Amino acid sequence: MLKLGFIGAGTIGSSLALQLSSKGYPVVAVSSRHQTSAGNLAQAICGCSPVNSNQAVADTAELVFITTPDDVIASVASQTKWHRGQRVVHCSGADSTDILEPARKSGACVGVFHPLQTFASVKQAIENTPGSTFALEAEGPLLKILQTIATALGGRLIELKANDKVVYHAAAVIACNYLVTLVKLATDLWQTFGIPINQATEALLPLVRGTIHNIETVGIPECLTGPIARGDSGTIKKHLGALQKAAPDLLTTYRELGLKTIPIALAKGRIDEHQAEELRSILEQSNQ
Ligand SMILES: NC(=O)c1ccc[n+]([C@@H]2O[C@H](COP(=O)([O-])OP(=O)(O)OC[C@H]3O[C@@H](n4cnc5c(N)ncnc54)[C@H](OP(=O)(O)O)[C@@H]3O)[C@@H](O)[C@H]2O)c1
């Protein structure tokens, strides 16, 4: 098995290093901005040395994971001396292998290994990795190596081209980060009738979980429920009127999301084109 090294002992670096070590991969070196981060990770992995420069990882490992924040990857790649035959990979969802060009120019094989998952801590990352999809970008033998690693982690695979990366990542942000935003908008609305945020979150989460379960089991568009799915235009008018008073700054978002929901309702087949048009005209009116 290839000797692995990690530059960046944060959430992803630590979780990948720990998991791959437990699957039998030799993780031989780790560096980080702060030596204590590298030291803490190396201490948990048998045979792993905390080294005091990124160059030392590049000099020791055959496959190097750059697991720094996205904005630092290019400078790490350009400030490190790579050698022919070495493999260098980053884990960013938005960036392609282009930011590893200095490594490629030195004769290294470059790739991207992006776990399509949200990891708030190392522990949670280790728990949530199995079953997650890994988006891979690499050529020839390195692609095969990354496929094997993702499979060893219990992951599923998709292969992306460099040009697709940014749109792929925008989709991930919509599905993940903006779900957080939607829940926050809903819990904030509950403040208008005096329910504390914690209680509001606790009350709304089963609804969110139920929705996700329905997406998984019933699928889109069939899982869509609610006034737009039923064609209840009177209810939508009431929402717009109430939001106008309680949270006027939310109206644009409510209208935009409502308009994006109409085609889903049409696809489900519970509303006809006439009802869709009525909903559209209500949602498009700027001062309903
Ligand atoms: N977290 C997620 O949910 C997630 C999911 C998929 C992909 N990713 C990707 O994974 C990568 C890492 O993200 P993360 O969430 O693990 O970030 P993170 O927890 O902030 O960890 C980044 C680590 O990089 C280290 N670092 C910063 N500058 C450095 C430098 N110049 N040289 C060496 N180490 C440096 C920091 O070290 P110190 O601790 O020593 O300061 C920090 O621990 C990013 O490309 C991100 O897009 C993250």
Short mmCIF file of N, CA and C in Angstrom, two decimals, residues 181-255:
data_model
loop_
_atom_site.label_atom_id
_atom_site.label_comp_id
_atom_site.label_asym_id
_atom_site.label_seq_id
_atom_site.Cartn_x
_atom_site.Cartn_y
_atom_site.Cartn_z
N THR A 181 -29.96 27.40 6.30
CA THR A 181 -30.54 28.74 6.21
C THR A 181 -32.07 28.66 6.26
N LEU A 182 -32.65 27.69 5.57
CA LEU A 182 -34.11 27.56 5.56
C LEU A 182 -34.64 27.28 6.96
N VAL A 183 -33.96 26.39 7.67
CA VAL A 183 -34.41 26.07 9.03
C VAL A 183 -34.28 27.30 9.93
N LYS A 184 -33.20 28.06 9.73
CA LYS A 184 -33.00 29.28 10.52
C LYS A 184 -34.11 30.30 10.22
N LEU A 185 -34.46 30.43 8.95
CA LEU A 185 -35.53 31.37 8.60
C LEU A 185 -36.84 30.96 9.27
N ALA A 186 -37.11 29.65 9.29
CA ALA A 186 -38.35 29.15 9.89
C ALA A 186 -38.35 29.37 11.40
N THR A 187 -37.23 29.06 12.05
CA THR A 187 -37.19 29.22 13.52
C THR A 187 -37.24 30.71 13.89
N ASP A 188 -36.66 31.56 13.06
CA ASP A 188 -36.75 33.01 13.32
C ASP A 188 -38.21 33.47 13.26
N LEU A 189 -38.96 32.91 12.30
CA LEU A 189 -40.38 33.29 12.19
C LEU A 189 -41.15 32.93 13.45
N TRP A 190 -40.75 31.82 14.07
CA TRP A 190 -41.42 31.41 15.31
C TRP A 190 -41.20 32.43 16.42
N GLN A 191 -40.16 33.24 16.28
CA GLN A 191 -39.92 34.27 17.31
C GLN A 191 -41.03 35.31 17.31
N THR A 192 -41.71 35.44 16.17
CA THR A 192 -42.78 36.45 16.11
C THR A 192 -43.97 36.05 16.98
N PHE A 193 -44.08 34.74 17.31
CA PHE A 193 -45.13 34.36 18.27
C PHE A 193 -44.52 33.80 19.56
N GLY A 194 -43.25 34.18 19.79
CA GLY A 194 -42.67 34.04 21.12
C GLY A 194 -42.20 32.66 21.54
N ILE A 195 -41.93 31.75 20.56
CA ILE A 195 -41.38 30.45 20.94
C ILE A 195 -39.85 30.54 20.88
N PRO A 196 -39.15 30.19 21.95
CA PRO A 196 -37.69 30.31 21.93
C PRO A 196 -37.07 29.46 20.82
N ILE A 197 -35.92 29.93 20.33
CA ILE A 197 -35.24 29.29 19.19
C ILE A 197 -35.05 27.79 19.43
N ASN A 198 -34.59 27.41 20.62
CA ASN A 198 -34.32 25.98 20.88
C ASN A 198 -35.58 25.15 20.72
N GLN A 199 -36.66 25.67 21.29
CA GLN A 199 -37.93 24.94 21.21
C GLN A 199 -38.45 24.89 19.77
N ALA A 200 -38.25 26.01 19.06
CA ALA A 200 -38.69 26.06 17.66
C ALA A 200 -37.90 25.04 16.83
N THR A 201 -36.59 24.97 17.07
CA THR A 201 -35.75 24.02 16.32
C THR A 201 -36.19 22.59 16.63
N GLU A 202 -36.40 22.33 17.91
CA GLU A 202 -36.82 20.98 18.34
C GLU A 202 -38.15 20.60 17.67
N ALA A 203 -39.04 21.57 17.55
CA ALA A 203 -40.36 21.29 16.97
C ALA A 203 -40.29 21.10 15.46
N LEU A 204 -39.41 21.88 14.80
CA LEU A 204 -39.37 21.82 13.33
C LEU A 204 -38.52 20.67 12.81
N LEU A 205 -37.57 20.20 13.62
CA LEU A 205 -36.67 19.15 13.12
C LEU A 205 -37.36 17.85 12.71
N PRO A 206 -38.36 17.37 13.46
CA PRO A 206 -39.05 16.16 12.98
C PRO A 206 -39.70 16.37 11.61
N LEU A 207 -40.15 17.60 11.36
CA LEU A 207 -40.73 17.92 10.04
C LEU A 207 -39.64 17.84 8.96
N VAL A 208 -38.46 18.38 9.29
CA VAL A 208 -37.34 18.34 8.33
C VAL A 208 -36.95 16.87 8.09
N ARG A 209 -36.83 16.13 9.18
CA ARG A 209 -36.44 14.71 9.04
C ARG A 209 -37.47 13.94 8.23
N GLY A 210 -38.76 14.21 8.51
CA GLY A 210 -39.83 13.53 7.77
C GLY A 210 -39.75 13.85 6.28
N THR A 211 -39.44 15.11 5.98
CA THR A 211 -39.33 15.53 4.57
C THR A 211 -38.17 14.79 3.89
N ILE A 212 -37.04 14.74 4.59
CA ILE A 212 -35.87 14.06 4.01
C ILE A 212 -36.17 12.57 3.82
N HIS A 213 -36.84 11.99 4.82
CA HIS A 213 -37.22 10.57 4.71
C HIS A 213 -38.11 10.37 3.49
N ASN A 214 -39.06 11.29 3.27
CA ASN A 214 -39.97 11.15 2.12
C ASN A 214 -39.23 11.33 0.80
N ILE A 215 -38.26 12.25 0.77
CA ILE A 215 -37.46 12.40 -0.46
C ILE A 215 -36.77 11.07 -0.76
N GLU A 216 -36.23 10.45 0.30
CA GLU A 216 -35.47 9.21 0.14
C GLU A 216 -36.38 8.04 -0.25
N THR A 217 -37.55 7.94 0.38
CA THR A 217 -38.37 6.75 0.19
C THR A 217 -39.41 6.91 -0.92
N VAL A 218 -40.01 8.11 -1.02
CA VAL A 218 -41.06 8.31 -2.02
C VAL A 218 -40.50 8.96 -3.27
N GLY A 219 -39.53 9.87 -3.06
CA GLY A 219 -38.88 10.53 -4.21
C GLY A 219 -39.56 11.82 -4.61
N ILE A 220 -38.80 12.63 -5.37
CA ILE A 220 -39.33 13.89 -5.92
C ILE A 220 -39.88 13.56 -7.31
N PRO A 221 -41.06 13.94 -7.72
CA PRO A 221 -41.93 14.96 -7.13
C PRO A 221 -42.99 14.43 -6.15
N GLU A 222 -43.14 13.09 -6.08
CA GLU A 222 -44.27 12.53 -5.33
C GLU A 222 -44.27 12.97 -3.86
N CYS A 223 -43.09 13.23 -3.30
CA CYS A 223 -43.04 13.55 -1.86
C CYS A 223 -43.51 14.97 -1.55
N LEU A 224 -43.73 15.79 -2.57
CA LEU A 224 -44.11 17.18 -2.27
C LEU A 224 -45.52 17.24 -1.69
N THR A 225 -45.64 17.92 -0.55
CA THR A 225 -46.96 18.14 0.07
C THR A 225 -47.13 19.66 0.23
N GLY A 226 -48.24 20.07 0.83
CA GLY A 226 -48.40 21.50 1.15
C GLY A 226 -49.28 22.23 0.16
N PRO A 227 -49.46 23.54 0.39
CA PRO A 227 -50.44 24.30 -0.40
C PRO A 227 -50.13 24.36 -1.89
N ILE A 228 -48.85 24.41 -2.26
CA ILE A 228 -48.57 24.49 -3.71
C ILE A 228 -48.86 23.14 -4.37
N ALA A 229 -48.52 22.06 -3.68
CA ALA A 229 -48.81 20.72 -4.23
C ALA A 229 -50.33 20.52 -4.37
N ARG A 230 -51.12 21.15 -3.50
CA ARG A 230 -52.59 20.97 -3.54
C ARG A 230 -53.28 22.02 -4.39
N GLY A 231 -52.53 23.06 -4.76
CA GLY A 231 -53.16 24.16 -5.51
C GLY A 231 -53.98 25.08 -4.63
N ASP A 232 -53.66 25.14 -3.34
CA ASP A 232 -54.40 25.99 -2.40
C ASP A 232 -53.89 27.43 -2.49
N SER A 233 -54.37 28.13 -3.50
CA SER A 233 -53.85 29.49 -3.72
C SER A 233 -54.30 30.44 -2.61
N GLY A 234 -55.45 30.18 -2.01
CA GLY A 234 -55.92 31.04 -0.90
C GLY A 234 -54.94 31.01 0.26
N THR A 235 -54.40 29.84 0.55
CA THR A 235 -53.42 29.72 1.65
C THR A 235 -52.16 30.50 1.33
N ILE A 236 -51.72 30.41 0.08
CA ILE A 236 -50.50 31.16 -0.32
C ILE A 236 -50.74 32.66 -0.15
N LYS A 237 -51.94 33.12 -0.53
CA LYS A 237 -52.26 34.56 -0.35
C LYS A 237 -52.19 34.93 1.12
N LYS A 238 -52.72 34.05 1.97
CA LYS A 238 -52.69 34.33 3.42
C LYS A 238 -51.24 34.41 3.92
N HIS A 239 -50.40 33.48 3.45
CA HIS A 239 -48.98 33.50 3.86
C HIS A 239 -48.34 34.84 3.48
N LEU A 240 -48.60 35.26 2.23
CA LEU A 240 -47.96 36.50 1.76
C LEU A 240 -48.44 37.69 2.59
N GLY A 241 -49.73 37.70 2.91
CA GLY A 241 -50.27 38.79 3.73
C GLY A 241 -49.65 38.80 5.12
N ALA A 242 -49.54 37.60 5.72
CA ALA A 242 -48.99 37.51 7.09
C ALA A 242 -47.50 37.87 7.10
N LEU A 243 -46.78 37.40 6.09
CA LEU A 243 -45.33 37.70 6.04
C LEU A 243 -45.10 39.18 5.81
N GLN A 244 -45.98 39.79 5.01
CA GLN A 244 -45.86 41.23 4.77
C GLN A 244 -45.82 42.00 6.10
N LYS A 245 -46.63 41.52 7.06
CA LYS A 245 -46.67 42.21 8.36
C LYS A 245 -45.56 41.73 9.29
N ALA A 246 -45.36 40.39 9.34
CA ALA A 246 -44.46 39.83 10.37
C ALA A 246 -42.99 39.85 9.95
N ALA A 247 -42.72 39.62 8.67
CA ALA A 247 -41.32 39.50 8.24
C ALA A 247 -41.21 39.87 6.76
N PRO A 248 -41.43 41.16 6.44
CA PRO A 248 -41.44 41.56 5.03
C PRO A 248 -40.15 41.22 4.28
N ASP A 249 -39.04 41.17 5.02
CA ASP A 249 -37.76 40.86 4.34
C ASP A 249 -37.71 39.42 3.84
N LEU A 250 -38.66 38.59 4.30
CA LEU A 250 -38.68 37.18 3.86
C LEU A 250 -39.51 36.97 2.60
N LEU A 251 -40.26 38.01 2.20
CA LEU A 251 -41.21 37.82 1.10
C LEU A 251 -40.54 37.39 -0.20
N THR A 252 -39.41 38.02 -0.52
CA THR A 252 -38.76 37.69 -1.80
C THR A 252 -38.34 36.23 -1.82
N THR A 253 -37.75 35.76 -0.71
CA THR A 253 -37.31 34.37 -0.63
C THR A 253 -38.52 33.43 -0.74
N TYR A 254 -39.59 33.77 0.00
CA TYR A 254 -40.80 32.93 -0.02
C TYR A 254 -41.35 32.84 -1.45
N ARG A 255 -41.42 34.00 -2.10
CA ARG A 255 -41.97 34.01 -3.48
C ARG A 255 -41.09 33.18 -4.42
#
